[in-house]
CSV table of C-alpha atoms in Angstrom, one decimal:
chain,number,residue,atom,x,y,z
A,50,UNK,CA,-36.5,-39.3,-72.8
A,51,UNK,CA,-37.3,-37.0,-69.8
A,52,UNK,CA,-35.1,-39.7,-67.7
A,53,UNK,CA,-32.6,-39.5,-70.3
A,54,UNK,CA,-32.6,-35.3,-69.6
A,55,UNK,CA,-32.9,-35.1,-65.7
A,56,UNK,CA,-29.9,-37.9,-65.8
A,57,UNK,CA,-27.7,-34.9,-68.1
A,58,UNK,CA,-29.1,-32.3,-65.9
A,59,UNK,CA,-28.0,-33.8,-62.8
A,60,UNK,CA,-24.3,-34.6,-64.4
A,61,UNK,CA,-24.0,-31.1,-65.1
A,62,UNK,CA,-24.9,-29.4,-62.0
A,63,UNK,CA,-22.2,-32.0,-60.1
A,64,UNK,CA,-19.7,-30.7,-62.6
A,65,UNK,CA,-20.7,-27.1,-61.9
A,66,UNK,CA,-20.9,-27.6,-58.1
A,67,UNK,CA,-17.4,-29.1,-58.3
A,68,UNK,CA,-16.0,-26.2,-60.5
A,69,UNK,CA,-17.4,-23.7,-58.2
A,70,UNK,CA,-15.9,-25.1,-55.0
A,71,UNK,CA,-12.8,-25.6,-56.4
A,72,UNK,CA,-12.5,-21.9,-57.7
A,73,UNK,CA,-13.7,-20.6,-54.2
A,74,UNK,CA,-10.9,-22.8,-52.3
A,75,UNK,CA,-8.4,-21.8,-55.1
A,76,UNK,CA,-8.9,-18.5,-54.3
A,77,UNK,CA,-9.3,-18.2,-50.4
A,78,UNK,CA,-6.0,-20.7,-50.0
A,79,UNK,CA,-3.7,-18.6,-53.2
A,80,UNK,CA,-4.0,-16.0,-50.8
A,81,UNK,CA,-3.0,-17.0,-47.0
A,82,UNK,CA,0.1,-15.0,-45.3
A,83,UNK,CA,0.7,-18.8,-43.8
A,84,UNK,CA,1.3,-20.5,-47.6
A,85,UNK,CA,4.3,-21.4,-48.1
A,86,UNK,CA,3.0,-22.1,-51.7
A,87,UNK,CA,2.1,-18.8,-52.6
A,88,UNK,CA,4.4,-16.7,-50.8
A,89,UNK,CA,4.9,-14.1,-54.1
A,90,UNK,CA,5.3,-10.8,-53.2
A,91,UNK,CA,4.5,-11.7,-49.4
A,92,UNK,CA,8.1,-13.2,-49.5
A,93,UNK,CA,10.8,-10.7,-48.5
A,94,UNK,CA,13.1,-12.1,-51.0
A,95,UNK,CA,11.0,-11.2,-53.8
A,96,UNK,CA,12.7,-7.8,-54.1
A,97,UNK,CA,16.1,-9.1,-52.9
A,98,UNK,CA,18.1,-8.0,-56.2
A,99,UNK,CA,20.4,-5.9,-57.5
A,100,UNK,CA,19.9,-3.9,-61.2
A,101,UNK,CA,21.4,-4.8,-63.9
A,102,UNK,CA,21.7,-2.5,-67.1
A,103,UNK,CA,18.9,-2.9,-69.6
A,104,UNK,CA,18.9,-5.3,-72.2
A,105,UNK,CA,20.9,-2.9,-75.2
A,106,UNK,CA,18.6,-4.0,-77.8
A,107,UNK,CA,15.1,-4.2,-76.2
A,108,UNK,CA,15.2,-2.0,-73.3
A,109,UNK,CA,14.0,-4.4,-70.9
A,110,UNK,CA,15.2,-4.0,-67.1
A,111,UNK,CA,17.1,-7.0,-66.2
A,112,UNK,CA,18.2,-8.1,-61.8
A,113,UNK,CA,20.9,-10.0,-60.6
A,114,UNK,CA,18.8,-12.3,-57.9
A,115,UNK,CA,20.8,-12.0,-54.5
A,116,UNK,CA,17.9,-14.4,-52.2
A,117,UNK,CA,18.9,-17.9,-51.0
A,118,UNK,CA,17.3,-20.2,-53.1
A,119,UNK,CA,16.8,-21.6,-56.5
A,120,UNK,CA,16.4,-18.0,-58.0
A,121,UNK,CA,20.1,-17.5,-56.3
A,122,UNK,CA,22.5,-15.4,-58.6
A,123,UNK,CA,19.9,-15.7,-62.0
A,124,UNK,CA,19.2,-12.5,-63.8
A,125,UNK,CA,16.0,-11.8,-64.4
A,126,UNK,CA,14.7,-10.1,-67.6
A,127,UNK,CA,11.3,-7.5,-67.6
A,128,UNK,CA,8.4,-9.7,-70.2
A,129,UNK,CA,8.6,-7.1,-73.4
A,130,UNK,CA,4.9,-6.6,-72.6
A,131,UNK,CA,6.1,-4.3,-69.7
A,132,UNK,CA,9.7,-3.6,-70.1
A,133,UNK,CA,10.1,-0.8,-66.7
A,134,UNK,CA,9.6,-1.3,-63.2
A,135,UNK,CA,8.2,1.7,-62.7
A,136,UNK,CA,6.8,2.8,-66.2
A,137,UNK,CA,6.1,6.4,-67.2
A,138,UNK,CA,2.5,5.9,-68.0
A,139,UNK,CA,0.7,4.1,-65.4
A,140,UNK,CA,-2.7,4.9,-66.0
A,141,UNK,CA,-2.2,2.9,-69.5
A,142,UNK,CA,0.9,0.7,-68.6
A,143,UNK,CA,1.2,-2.3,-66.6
A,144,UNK,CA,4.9,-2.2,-64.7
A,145,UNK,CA,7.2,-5.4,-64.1
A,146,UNK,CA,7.6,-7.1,-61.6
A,147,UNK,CA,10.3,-9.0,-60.4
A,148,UNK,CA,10.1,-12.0,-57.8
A,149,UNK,CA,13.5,-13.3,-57.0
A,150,UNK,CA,12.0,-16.1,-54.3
A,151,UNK,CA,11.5,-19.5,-54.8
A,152,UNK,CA,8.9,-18.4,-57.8
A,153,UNK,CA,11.7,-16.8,-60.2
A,154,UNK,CA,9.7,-15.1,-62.5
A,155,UNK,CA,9.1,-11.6,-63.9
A,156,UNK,CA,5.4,-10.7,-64.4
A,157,UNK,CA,3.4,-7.5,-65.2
A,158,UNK,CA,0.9,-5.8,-63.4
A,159,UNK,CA,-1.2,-2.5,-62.6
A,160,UNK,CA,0.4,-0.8,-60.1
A,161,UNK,CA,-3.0,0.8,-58.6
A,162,UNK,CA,-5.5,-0.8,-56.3
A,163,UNK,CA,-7.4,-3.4,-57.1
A,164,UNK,CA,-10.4,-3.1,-55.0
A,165,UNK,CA,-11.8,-6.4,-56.0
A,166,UNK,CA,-8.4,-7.7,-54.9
A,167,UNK,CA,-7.3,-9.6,-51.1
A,168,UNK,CA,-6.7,-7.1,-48.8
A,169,UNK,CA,-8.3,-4.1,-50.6
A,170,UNK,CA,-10.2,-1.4,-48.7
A,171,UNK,CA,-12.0,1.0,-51.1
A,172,UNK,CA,-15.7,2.7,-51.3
A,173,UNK,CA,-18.3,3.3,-47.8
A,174,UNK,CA,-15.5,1.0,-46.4
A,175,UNK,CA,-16.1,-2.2,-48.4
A,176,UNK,CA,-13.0,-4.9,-47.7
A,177,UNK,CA,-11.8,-7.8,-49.1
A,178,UNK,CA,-10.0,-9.7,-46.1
A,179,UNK,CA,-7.1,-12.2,-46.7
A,180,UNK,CA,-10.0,-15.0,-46.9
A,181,UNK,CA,-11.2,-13.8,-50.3
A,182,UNK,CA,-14.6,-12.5,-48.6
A,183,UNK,CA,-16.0,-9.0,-49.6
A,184,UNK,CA,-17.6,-7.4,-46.2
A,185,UNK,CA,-18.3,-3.7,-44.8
A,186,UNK,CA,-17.1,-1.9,-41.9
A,187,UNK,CA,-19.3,1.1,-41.4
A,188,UNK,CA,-16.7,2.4,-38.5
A,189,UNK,CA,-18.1,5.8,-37.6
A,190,UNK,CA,-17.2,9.7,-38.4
A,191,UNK,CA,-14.4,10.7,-37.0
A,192,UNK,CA,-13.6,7.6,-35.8
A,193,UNK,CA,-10.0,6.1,-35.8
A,194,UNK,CA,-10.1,2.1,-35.9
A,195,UNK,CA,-7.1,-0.6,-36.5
A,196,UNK,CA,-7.4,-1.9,-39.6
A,197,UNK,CA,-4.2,-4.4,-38.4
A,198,UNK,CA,-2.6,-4.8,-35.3
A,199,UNK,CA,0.5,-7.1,-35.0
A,200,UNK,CA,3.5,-7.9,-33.1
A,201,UNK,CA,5.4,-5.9,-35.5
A,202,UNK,CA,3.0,-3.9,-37.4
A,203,UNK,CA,-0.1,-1.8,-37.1
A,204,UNK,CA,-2.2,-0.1,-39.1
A,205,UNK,CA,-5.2,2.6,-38.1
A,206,UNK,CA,-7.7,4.6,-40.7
A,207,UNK,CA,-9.3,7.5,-39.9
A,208,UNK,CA,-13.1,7.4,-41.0
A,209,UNK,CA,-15.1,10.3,-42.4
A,210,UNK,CA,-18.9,10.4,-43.3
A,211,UNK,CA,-22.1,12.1,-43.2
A,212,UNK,CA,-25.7,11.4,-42.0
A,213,UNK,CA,-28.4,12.4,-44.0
A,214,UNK,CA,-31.9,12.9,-42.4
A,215,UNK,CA,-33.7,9.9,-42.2
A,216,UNK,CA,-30.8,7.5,-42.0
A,217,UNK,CA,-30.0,5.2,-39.4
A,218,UNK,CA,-26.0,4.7,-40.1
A,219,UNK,CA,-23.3,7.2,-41.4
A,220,UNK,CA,-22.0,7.0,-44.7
A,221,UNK,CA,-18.2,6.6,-44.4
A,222,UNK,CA,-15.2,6.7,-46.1
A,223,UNK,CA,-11.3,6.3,-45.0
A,224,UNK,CA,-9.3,9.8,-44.7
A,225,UNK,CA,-6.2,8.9,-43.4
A,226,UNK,CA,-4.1,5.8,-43.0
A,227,UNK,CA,-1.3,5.8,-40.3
A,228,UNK,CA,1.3,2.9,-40.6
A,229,UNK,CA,3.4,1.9,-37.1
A,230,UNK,CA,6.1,-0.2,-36.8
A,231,UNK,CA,9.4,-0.2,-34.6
A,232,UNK,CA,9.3,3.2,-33.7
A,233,UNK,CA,8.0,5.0,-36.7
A,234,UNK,CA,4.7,6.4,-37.7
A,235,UNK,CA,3.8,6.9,-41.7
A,236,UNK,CA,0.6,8.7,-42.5
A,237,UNK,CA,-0.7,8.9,-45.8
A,238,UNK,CA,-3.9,10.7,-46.1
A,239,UNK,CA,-6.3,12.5,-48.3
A,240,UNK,CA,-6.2,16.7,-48.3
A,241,UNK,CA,-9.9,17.8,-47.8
A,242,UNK,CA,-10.7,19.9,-50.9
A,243,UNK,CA,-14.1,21.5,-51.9
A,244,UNK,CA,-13.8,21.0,-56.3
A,245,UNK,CA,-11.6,18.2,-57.2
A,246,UNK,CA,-9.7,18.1,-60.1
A,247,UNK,CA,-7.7,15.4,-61.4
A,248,UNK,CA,-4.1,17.4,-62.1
A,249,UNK,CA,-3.9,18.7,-58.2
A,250,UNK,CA,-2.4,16.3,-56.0
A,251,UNK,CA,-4.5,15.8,-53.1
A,252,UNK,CA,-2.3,13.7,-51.0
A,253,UNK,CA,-0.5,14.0,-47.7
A,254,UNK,CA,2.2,12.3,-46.8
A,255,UNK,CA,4.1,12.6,-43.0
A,256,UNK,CA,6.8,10.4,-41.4
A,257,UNK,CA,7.6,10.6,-38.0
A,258,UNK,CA,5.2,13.9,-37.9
A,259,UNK,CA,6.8,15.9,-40.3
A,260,UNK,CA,5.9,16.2,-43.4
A,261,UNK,CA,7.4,14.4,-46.7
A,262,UNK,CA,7.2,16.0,-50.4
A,263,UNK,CA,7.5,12.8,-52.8
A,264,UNK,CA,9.6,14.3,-55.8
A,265,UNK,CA,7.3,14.4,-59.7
A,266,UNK,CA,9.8,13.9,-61.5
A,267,UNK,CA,13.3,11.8,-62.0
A,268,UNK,CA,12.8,8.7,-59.6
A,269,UNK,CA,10.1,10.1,-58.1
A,270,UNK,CA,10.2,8.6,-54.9
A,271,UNK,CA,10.7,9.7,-51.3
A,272,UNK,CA,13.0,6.8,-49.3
A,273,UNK,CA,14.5,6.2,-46.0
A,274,UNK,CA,16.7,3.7,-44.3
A,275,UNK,CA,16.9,3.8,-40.6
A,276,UNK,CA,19.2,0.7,-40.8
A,277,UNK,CA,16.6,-2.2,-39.9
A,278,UNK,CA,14.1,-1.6,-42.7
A,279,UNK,CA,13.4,0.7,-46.4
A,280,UNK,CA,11.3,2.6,-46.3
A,281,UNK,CA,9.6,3.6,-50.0
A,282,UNK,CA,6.9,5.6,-51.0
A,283,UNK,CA,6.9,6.3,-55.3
A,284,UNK,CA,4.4,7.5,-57.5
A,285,UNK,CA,2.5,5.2,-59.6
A,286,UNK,CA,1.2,8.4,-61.5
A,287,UNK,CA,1.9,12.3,-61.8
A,288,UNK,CA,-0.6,12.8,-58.8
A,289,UNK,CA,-3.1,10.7,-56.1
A,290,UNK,CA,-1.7,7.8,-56.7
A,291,UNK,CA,1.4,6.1,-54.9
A,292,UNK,CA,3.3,2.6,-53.9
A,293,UNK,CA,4.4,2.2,-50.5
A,294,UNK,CA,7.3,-0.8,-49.2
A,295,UNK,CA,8.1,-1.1,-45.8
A,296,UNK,CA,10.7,-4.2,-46.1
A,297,UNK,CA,9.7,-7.0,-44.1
A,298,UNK,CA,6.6,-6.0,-43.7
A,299,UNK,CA,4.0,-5.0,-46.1
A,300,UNK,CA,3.0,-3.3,-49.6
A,301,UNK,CA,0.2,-1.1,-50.3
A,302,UNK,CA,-0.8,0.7,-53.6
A,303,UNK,CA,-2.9,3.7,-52.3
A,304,UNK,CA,-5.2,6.0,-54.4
A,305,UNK,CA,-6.7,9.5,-53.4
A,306,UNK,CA,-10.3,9.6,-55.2
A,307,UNK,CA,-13.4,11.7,-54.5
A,308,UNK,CA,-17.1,11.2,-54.7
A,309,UNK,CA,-18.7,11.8,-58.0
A,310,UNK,CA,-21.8,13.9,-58.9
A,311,UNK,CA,-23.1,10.7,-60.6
A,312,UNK,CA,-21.7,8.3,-57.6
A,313,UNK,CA,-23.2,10.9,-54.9
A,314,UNK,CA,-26.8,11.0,-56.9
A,315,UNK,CA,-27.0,7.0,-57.1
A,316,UNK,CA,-26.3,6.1,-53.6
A,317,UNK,CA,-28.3,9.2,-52.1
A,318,UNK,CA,-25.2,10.0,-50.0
A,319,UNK,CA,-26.4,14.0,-50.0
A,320,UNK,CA,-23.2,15.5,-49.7
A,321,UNK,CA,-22.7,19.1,-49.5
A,322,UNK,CA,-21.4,21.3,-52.5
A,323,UNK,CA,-18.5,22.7,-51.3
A,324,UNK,CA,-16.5,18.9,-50.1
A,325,UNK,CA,-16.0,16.2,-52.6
A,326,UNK,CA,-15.1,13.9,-50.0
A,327,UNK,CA,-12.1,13.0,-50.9
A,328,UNK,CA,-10.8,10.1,-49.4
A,329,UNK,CA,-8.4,6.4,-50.0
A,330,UNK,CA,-8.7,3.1,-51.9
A,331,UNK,CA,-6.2,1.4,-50.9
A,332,UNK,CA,-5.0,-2.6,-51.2
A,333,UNK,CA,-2.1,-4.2,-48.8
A,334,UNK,CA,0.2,-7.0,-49.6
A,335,UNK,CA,1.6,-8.3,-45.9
A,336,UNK,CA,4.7,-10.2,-44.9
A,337,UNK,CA,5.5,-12.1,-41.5
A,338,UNK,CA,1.8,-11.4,-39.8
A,339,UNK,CA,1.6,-13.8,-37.2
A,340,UNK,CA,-1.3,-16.1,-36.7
A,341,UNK,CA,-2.8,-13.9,-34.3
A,342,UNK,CA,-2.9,-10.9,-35.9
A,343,UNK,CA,-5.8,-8.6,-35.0
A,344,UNK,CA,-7.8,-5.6,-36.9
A,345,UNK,CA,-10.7,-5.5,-38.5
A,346,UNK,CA,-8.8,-6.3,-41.6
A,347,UNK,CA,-5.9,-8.5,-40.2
A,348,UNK,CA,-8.0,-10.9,-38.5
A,349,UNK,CA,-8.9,-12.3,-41.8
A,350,UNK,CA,-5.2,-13.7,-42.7
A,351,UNK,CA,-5.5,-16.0,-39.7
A,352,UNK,CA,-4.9,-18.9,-40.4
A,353,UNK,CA,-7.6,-20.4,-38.2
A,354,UNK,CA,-10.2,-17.6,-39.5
A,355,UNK,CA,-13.3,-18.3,-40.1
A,356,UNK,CA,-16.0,-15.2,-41.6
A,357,UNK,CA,-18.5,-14.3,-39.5
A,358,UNK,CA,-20.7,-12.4,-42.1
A,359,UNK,CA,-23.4,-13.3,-44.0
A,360,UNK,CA,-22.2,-14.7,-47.4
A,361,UNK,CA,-24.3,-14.1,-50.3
A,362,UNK,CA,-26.5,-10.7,-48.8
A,363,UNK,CA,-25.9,-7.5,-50.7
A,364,UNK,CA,-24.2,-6.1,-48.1
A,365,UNK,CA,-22.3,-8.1,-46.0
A,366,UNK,CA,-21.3,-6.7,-42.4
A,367,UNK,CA,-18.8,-7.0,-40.0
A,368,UNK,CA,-18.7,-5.6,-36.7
A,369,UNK,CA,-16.1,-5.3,-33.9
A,370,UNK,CA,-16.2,-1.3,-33.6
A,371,UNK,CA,-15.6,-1.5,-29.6
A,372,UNK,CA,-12.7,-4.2,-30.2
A,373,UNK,CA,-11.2,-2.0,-33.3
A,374,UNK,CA,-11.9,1.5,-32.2
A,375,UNK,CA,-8.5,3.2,-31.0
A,376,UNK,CA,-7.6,7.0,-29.3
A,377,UNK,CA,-6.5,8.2,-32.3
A,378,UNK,CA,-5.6,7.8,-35.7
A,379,UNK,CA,-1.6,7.7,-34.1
A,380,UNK,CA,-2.6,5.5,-31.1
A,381,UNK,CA,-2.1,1.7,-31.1
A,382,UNK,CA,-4.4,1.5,-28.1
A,383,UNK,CA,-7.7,-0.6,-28.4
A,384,UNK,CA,-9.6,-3.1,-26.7
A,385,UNK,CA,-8.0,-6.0,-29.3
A,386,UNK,CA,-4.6,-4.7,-30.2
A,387,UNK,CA,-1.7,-6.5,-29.9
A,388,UNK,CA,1.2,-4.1,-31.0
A,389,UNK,CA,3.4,-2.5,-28.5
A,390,UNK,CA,6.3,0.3,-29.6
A,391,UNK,CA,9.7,-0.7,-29.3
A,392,UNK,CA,10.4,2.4,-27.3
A,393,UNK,CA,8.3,1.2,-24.4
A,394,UNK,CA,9.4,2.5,-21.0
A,395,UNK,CA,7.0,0.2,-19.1
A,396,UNK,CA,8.9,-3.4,-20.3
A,397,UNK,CA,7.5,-6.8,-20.6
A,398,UNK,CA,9.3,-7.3,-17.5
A,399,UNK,CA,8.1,-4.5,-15.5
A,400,UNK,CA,4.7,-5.5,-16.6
A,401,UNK,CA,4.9,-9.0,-15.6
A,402,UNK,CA,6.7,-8.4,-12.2
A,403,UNK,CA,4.3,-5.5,-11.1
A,404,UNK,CA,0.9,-7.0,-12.9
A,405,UNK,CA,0.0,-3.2,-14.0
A,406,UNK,CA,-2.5,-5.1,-15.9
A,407,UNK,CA,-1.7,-2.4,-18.8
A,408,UNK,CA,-3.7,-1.8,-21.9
A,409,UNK,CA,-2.4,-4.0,-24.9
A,410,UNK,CA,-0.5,-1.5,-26.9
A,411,UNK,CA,-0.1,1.1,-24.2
A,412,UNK,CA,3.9,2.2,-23.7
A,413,UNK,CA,2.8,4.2,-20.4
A,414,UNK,CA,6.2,6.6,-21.0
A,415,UNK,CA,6.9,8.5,-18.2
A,416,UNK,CA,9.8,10.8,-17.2
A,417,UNK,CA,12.9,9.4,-14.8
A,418,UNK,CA,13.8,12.8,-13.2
A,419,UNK,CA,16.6,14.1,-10.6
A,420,UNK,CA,16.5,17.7,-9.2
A,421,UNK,CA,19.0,20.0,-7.5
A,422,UNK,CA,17.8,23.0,-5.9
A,423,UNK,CA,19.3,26.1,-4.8
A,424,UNK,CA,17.9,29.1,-2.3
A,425,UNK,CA,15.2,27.5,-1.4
A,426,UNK,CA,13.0,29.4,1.7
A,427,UNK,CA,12.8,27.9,5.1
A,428,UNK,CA,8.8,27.2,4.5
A,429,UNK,CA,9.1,25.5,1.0
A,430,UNK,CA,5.9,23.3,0.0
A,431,UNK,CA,5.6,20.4,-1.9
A,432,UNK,CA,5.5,16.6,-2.3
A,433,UNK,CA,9.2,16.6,-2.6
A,434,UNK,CA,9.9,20.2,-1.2
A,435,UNK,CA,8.9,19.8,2.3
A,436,UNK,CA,11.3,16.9,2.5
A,437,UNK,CA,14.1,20.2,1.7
A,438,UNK,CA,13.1,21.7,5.3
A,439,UNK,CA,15.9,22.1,7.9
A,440,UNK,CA,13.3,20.8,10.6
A,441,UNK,CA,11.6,18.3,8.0
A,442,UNK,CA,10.9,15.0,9.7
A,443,UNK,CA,9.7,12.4,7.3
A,444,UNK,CA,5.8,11.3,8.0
A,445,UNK,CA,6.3,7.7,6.5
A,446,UNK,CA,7.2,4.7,7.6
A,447,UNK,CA,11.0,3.4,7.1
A,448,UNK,CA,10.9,0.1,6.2
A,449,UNK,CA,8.0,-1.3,3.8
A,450,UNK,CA,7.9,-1.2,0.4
A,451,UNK,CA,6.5,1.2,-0.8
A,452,UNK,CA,6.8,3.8,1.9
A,453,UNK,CA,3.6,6.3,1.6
A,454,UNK,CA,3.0,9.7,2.3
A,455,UNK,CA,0.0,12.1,2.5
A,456,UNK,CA,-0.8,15.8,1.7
A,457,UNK,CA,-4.3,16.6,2.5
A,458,UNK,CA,-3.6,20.5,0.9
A,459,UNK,CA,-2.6,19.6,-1.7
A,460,UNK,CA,-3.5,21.7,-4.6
A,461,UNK,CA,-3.0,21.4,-8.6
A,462,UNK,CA,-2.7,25.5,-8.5
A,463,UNK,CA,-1.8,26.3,-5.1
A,464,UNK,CA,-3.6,27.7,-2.4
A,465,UNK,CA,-2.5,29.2,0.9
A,466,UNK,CA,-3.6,26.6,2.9
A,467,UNK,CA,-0.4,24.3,1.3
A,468,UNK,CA,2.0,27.0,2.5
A,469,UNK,CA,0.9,26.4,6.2
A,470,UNK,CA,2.9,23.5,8.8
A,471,UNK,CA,1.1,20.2,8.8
């Protein structure tokens, strides 16, 4: 009999093995930028439609599919479960959404971070990469590190936190997230505010520097088109709470939350009375990274990646804060980045033919510059002024390339010792 029951036990525990591999691979491959498989809403033809009137009877939104493919001229109709797009009550109301790639479907979901979801970043920064695997990146207040850095695309947060005696680490949180690509900068951040309450929108959005107000009402959505890519941001409730689209390049549903009295007593954090640490859960949806992307975050949708954390600890972390840690929260520069603006003054081919040996990321802009002077004295000083002199005769040598000169009194400021004959 007890042979009979280690036999059953030992049949079951193969079964359960099995099940639980096959869930874990399910998951990690469901969500690879390189699968062709499960492309979804990483595909740019997903959203490549035009609107059709509602159905008249039912309500439901209905597309026209425009993208190549076997989803090519079909009109798709909203499930009745969640008839809008962009629904009115989106704390309570899933919205549809409509894939016109090779999937053809229309399905509904939340349109808020899921921060159990791929490519979420919510909490003392706790991510889920595009592996499936939950880790923490501690960062460091005030610090500014690149969550993704791609040919096209990067993205930096901006950390905040506090120390309370007798801790070794910081407690952090993300602030700010800046989003580059071509020549464009989007910042969406969190407004630092001492109470919070619910009904005050505590969200900042910029683009290009200035400052964007994204309408309540009506659409409510703030849009641009620069004539290579959309760029949307749209509520996905009355405040703190938005959808951003860059086509071509990613999604992210972004969330302004604070800390909690209950949250800030269970976890110790000790924060002072008059901040309630408001800060962003975010999760991203990418499109086109390429299988080298960097970033603490984009690493992960390699396709080659494999996690260097600790599976199965309570806190699993990651490091890489001298790879990741950039000048700024607008700065593409760090040790690891691989994005470069398209309004680079120092080329590819410059860089090549002169081995600068610049810093990945680094433009280098400089001015080109051609002056014409008028009145100037007999005694005028200067790198390029003395060359103005009517009895100027040129100190460097004619011929090699490049020609030097020297100014030993020189001075930042000026001195009198620079207005006196070499």
């Amino acid at each position: 009999m007890d042979k009979k029951n280690s036999c059953l036990l030992v049949a079951f525990l193969v079964v359960f093995i099995s099940m639980e591999v096959t869930f874990v691979q399910s998951q990690g491959n469901g969500n690879r930028n390189g699968n062709n498989e499960k492309k979804g809403i990483h595909d740019a033809a997903s959203t490549h439609y035009e609107l059709l009137s509602p159905n008249e009877e039912t309500g439901q939104e209905r597309v026209f599919c425009l993208a190549r493919g076997k989803c090519q001229n079909k009109t798709l109709e909203c499930p009745d479960q969640c008839a809008e797009r962009k629904p009115k009550k989106n704390k309570k109301v899933k919205g549809c959404f409509i894939d016109c790639s090779s999937k053809c479907e229309t399905t509904c979901k939340f349109r808020k971070p899921n921060c159990n979801g791929y490519g979420s970043v919510c909490y003392d920064p706790r991510f889920v990469g595009g592996d499936g695997v939950m880790f923490y990146f501690h960062g460091a207040t005030g610090g500014d590190f690149a969550l993704v850095s791609d040919n096209d695309l990067h993205i930096n947060a901006h950390f905040i936190g506090t120390r309370p005696a007798g801790r070794t680490r910081d407690f952090t949180w993300i602030q700010a997230i800046s989003v580059m690509f071509d020549s464009h900068t989007l910042v969406i951040a969190a407004k630092r505010v001492s109470h919070w309450d619910d009904n005050i929108d505590a969200l900042i959005v910029r683009w290009d520097g200035e400052a964007v107000e994204v309408p309540t009402d009506g659409e409510a959505e703030w849009w641009i088109n620069d004539g290579v890519r959309e760029v949307v941001v749209e509520r996905t409730d009355d405040t703190n709470s938005v959808r951003v689209t860059v086509t071509g390049l990613l999604e992210m549903d972004v969330k302004v939350t604070p800390i909690g009295k209950e949250e800030n007593r269970v976890h110790n954090y000790q924060l002072p009375a008059d901040d309630a640490f408001s800060h962003l859960e975010t999760q991203f949806r990418f499109a086109n990274l390429t299988d080298l992307v960097e970033g603490v975050l984009g690493k992960t949708y390699r396709p080659d990646y494999v996690t260097p954390v600790k599976i199965g600890v309570p806190m699993p972390m990651m490091g890489g804060e001298d790879k990741y840690r950039t000048l700024s929260l607008l700065s593409p520069i760090c040790n690891a980045c691989r994005f470069q603006r398209q309004s680079a003054t120092a080329t590819i081919d410059r860089y090549l033919v002169h081995n600068y040996q610049l810093l990945s990321g680094a433009a280098f802009a400089h001015l080109a510059t051609q002056f014409r002077f008028t009145n100037l004295a007999d005694l005028v000083e200067g790198v390029l002024g003395q060359t103005y002199r009517p009895d100027n005769v040129t100190s460097v040598k004619i011929g090699p390339a490049p020609p030097f000169t020297s100014l030993p009194c020189l001075q930042v400021f000026g001195s009198s010792a620079c207005h006196s004959r070499r």
